[in-house]
PDB file of C-alpha atoms in Angstrom:
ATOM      1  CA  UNK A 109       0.391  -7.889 -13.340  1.00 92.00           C
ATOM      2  CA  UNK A 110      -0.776  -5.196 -11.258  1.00 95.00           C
ATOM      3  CA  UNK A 111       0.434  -5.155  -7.288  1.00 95.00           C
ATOM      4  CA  UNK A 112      -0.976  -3.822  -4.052  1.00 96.00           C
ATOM      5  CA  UNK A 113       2.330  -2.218  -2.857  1.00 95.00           C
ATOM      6  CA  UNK A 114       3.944   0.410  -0.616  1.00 95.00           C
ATOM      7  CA  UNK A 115       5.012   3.551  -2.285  1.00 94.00           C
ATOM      8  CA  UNK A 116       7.798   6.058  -0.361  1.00 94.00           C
ATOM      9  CA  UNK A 117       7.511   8.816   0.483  1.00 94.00           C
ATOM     10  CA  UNK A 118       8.604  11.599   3.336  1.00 94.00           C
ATOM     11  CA  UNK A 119      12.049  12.879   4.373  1.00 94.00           C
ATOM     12  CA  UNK A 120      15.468  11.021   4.960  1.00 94.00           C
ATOM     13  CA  UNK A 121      15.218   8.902   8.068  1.00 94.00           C
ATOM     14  CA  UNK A 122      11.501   9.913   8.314  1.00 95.00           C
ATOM     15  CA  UNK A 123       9.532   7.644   5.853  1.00 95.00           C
ATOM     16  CA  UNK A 124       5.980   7.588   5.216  1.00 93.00           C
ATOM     17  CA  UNK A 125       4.501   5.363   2.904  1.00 96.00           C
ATOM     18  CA  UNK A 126       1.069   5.183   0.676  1.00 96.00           C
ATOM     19  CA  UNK A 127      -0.506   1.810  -0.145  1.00 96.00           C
ATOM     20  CA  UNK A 128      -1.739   2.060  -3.921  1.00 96.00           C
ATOM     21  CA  UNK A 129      -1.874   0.066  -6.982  1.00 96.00           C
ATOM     22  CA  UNK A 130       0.583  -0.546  -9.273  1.00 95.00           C
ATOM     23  CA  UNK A 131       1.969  -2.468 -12.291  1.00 94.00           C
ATOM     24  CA  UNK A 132       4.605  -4.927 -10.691  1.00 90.00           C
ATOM     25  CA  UNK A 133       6.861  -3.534 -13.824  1.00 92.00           C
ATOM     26  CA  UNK A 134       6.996   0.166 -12.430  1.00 88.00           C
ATOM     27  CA  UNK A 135       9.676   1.670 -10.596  1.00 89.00           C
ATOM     28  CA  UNK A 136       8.946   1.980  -6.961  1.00 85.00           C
ATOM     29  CA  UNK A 137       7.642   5.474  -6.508  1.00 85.00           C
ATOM     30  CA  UNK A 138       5.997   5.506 -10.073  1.00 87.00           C
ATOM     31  CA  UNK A 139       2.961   6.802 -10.871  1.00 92.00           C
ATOM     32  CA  UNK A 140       0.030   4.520  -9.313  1.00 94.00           C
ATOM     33  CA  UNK A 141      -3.369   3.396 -11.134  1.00 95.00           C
ATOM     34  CA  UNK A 142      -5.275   4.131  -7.462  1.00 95.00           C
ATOM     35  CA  UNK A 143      -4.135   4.710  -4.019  1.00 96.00           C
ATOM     36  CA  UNK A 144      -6.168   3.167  -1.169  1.00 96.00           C
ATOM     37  CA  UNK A 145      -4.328   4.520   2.195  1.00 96.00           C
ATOM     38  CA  UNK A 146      -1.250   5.241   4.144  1.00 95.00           C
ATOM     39  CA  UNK A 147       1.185   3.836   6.275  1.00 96.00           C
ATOM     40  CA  UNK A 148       3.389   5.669   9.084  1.00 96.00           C
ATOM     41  CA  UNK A 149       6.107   3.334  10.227  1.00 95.00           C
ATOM     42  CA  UNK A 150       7.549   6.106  13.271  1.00 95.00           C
ATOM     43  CA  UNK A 151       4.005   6.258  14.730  1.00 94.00           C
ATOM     44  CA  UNK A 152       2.361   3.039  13.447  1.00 93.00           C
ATOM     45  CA  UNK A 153      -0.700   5.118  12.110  1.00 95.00           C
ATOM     46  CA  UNK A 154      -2.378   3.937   9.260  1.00 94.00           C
ATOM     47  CA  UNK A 155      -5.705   4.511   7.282  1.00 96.00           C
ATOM     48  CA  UNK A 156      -6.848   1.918   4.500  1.00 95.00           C
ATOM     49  CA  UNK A 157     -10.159   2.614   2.068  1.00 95.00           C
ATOM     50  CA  UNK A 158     -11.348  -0.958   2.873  1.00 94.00           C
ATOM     51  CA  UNK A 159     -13.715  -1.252   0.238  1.00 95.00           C
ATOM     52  CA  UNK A 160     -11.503  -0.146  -2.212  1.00 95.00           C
ATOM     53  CA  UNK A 161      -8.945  -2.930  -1.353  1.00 95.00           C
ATOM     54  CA  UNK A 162     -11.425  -5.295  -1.455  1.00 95.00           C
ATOM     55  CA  UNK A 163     -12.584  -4.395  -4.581  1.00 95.00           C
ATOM     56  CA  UNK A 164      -9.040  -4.624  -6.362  1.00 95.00           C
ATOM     57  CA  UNK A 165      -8.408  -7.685  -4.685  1.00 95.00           C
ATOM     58  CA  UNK A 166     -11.534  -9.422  -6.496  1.00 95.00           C
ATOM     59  CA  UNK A 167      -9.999  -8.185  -9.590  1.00 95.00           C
ATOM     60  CA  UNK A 168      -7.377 -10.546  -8.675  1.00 95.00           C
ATOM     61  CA  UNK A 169      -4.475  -7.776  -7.516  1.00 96.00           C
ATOM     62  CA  UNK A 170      -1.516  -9.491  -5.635  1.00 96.00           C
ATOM     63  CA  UNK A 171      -0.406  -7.486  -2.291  1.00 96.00           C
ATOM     64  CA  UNK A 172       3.947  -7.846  -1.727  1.00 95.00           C
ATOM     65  CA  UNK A 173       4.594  -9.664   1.163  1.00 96.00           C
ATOM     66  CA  UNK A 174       4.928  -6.325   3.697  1.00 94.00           C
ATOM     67  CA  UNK A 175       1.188  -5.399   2.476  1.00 95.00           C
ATOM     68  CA  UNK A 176      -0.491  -8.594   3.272  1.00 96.00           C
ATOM     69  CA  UNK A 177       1.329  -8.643   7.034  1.00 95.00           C
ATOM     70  CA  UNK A 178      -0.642  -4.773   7.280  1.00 94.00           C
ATOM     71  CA  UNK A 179      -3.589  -5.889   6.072  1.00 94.00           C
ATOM     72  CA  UNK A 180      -3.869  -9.038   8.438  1.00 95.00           C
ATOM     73  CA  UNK A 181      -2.757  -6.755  11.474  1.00 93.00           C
ATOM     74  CA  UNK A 182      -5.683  -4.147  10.327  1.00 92.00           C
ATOM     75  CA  UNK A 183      -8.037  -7.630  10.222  1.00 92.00           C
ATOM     76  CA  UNK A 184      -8.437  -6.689   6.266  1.00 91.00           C
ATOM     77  CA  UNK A 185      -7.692 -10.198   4.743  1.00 88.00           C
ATOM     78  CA  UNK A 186      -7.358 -13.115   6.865  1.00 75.00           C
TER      79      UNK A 186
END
């Protein structure tokens, strides 16, 4: 089943995380079938490729729990 999930990256105590696509089965920071933004937890910045979210999300990919809460606060999903 493939995911919408957050995938970790940066130094210790400084993360930095990309949003891609992934199957649930791989390890954390695998590699991803597509990435479709980024997520900076110390600043709060963040850049999603709407239309490519969308678009995986009609071919029925689940977001985790953390990416649906981003995507509502960046009025993605609803």
């Amino acid at each position: 089943m493939l995911k919408l999930r957050l995938k970790r990256l940066g130094k210790k105590r400084s993360p930095f995380y990309r949003l891609v696509i992934m199957e649930n089965t791989f390890r954390r920071n695998g590699r991803p079938i597509d990435e479709v933004g980024y997520y900076n937890p110390m600043t709060k910045q963040y850049k999603f490729d709407t239309e490519k979210i969308k678009i995986w999300l009609g071919y029925g990919v689940k977001p985790t729990e953390t990416v649906f809460h981003l995507l509502k606060k960046a009025e993605i999903l609803s």
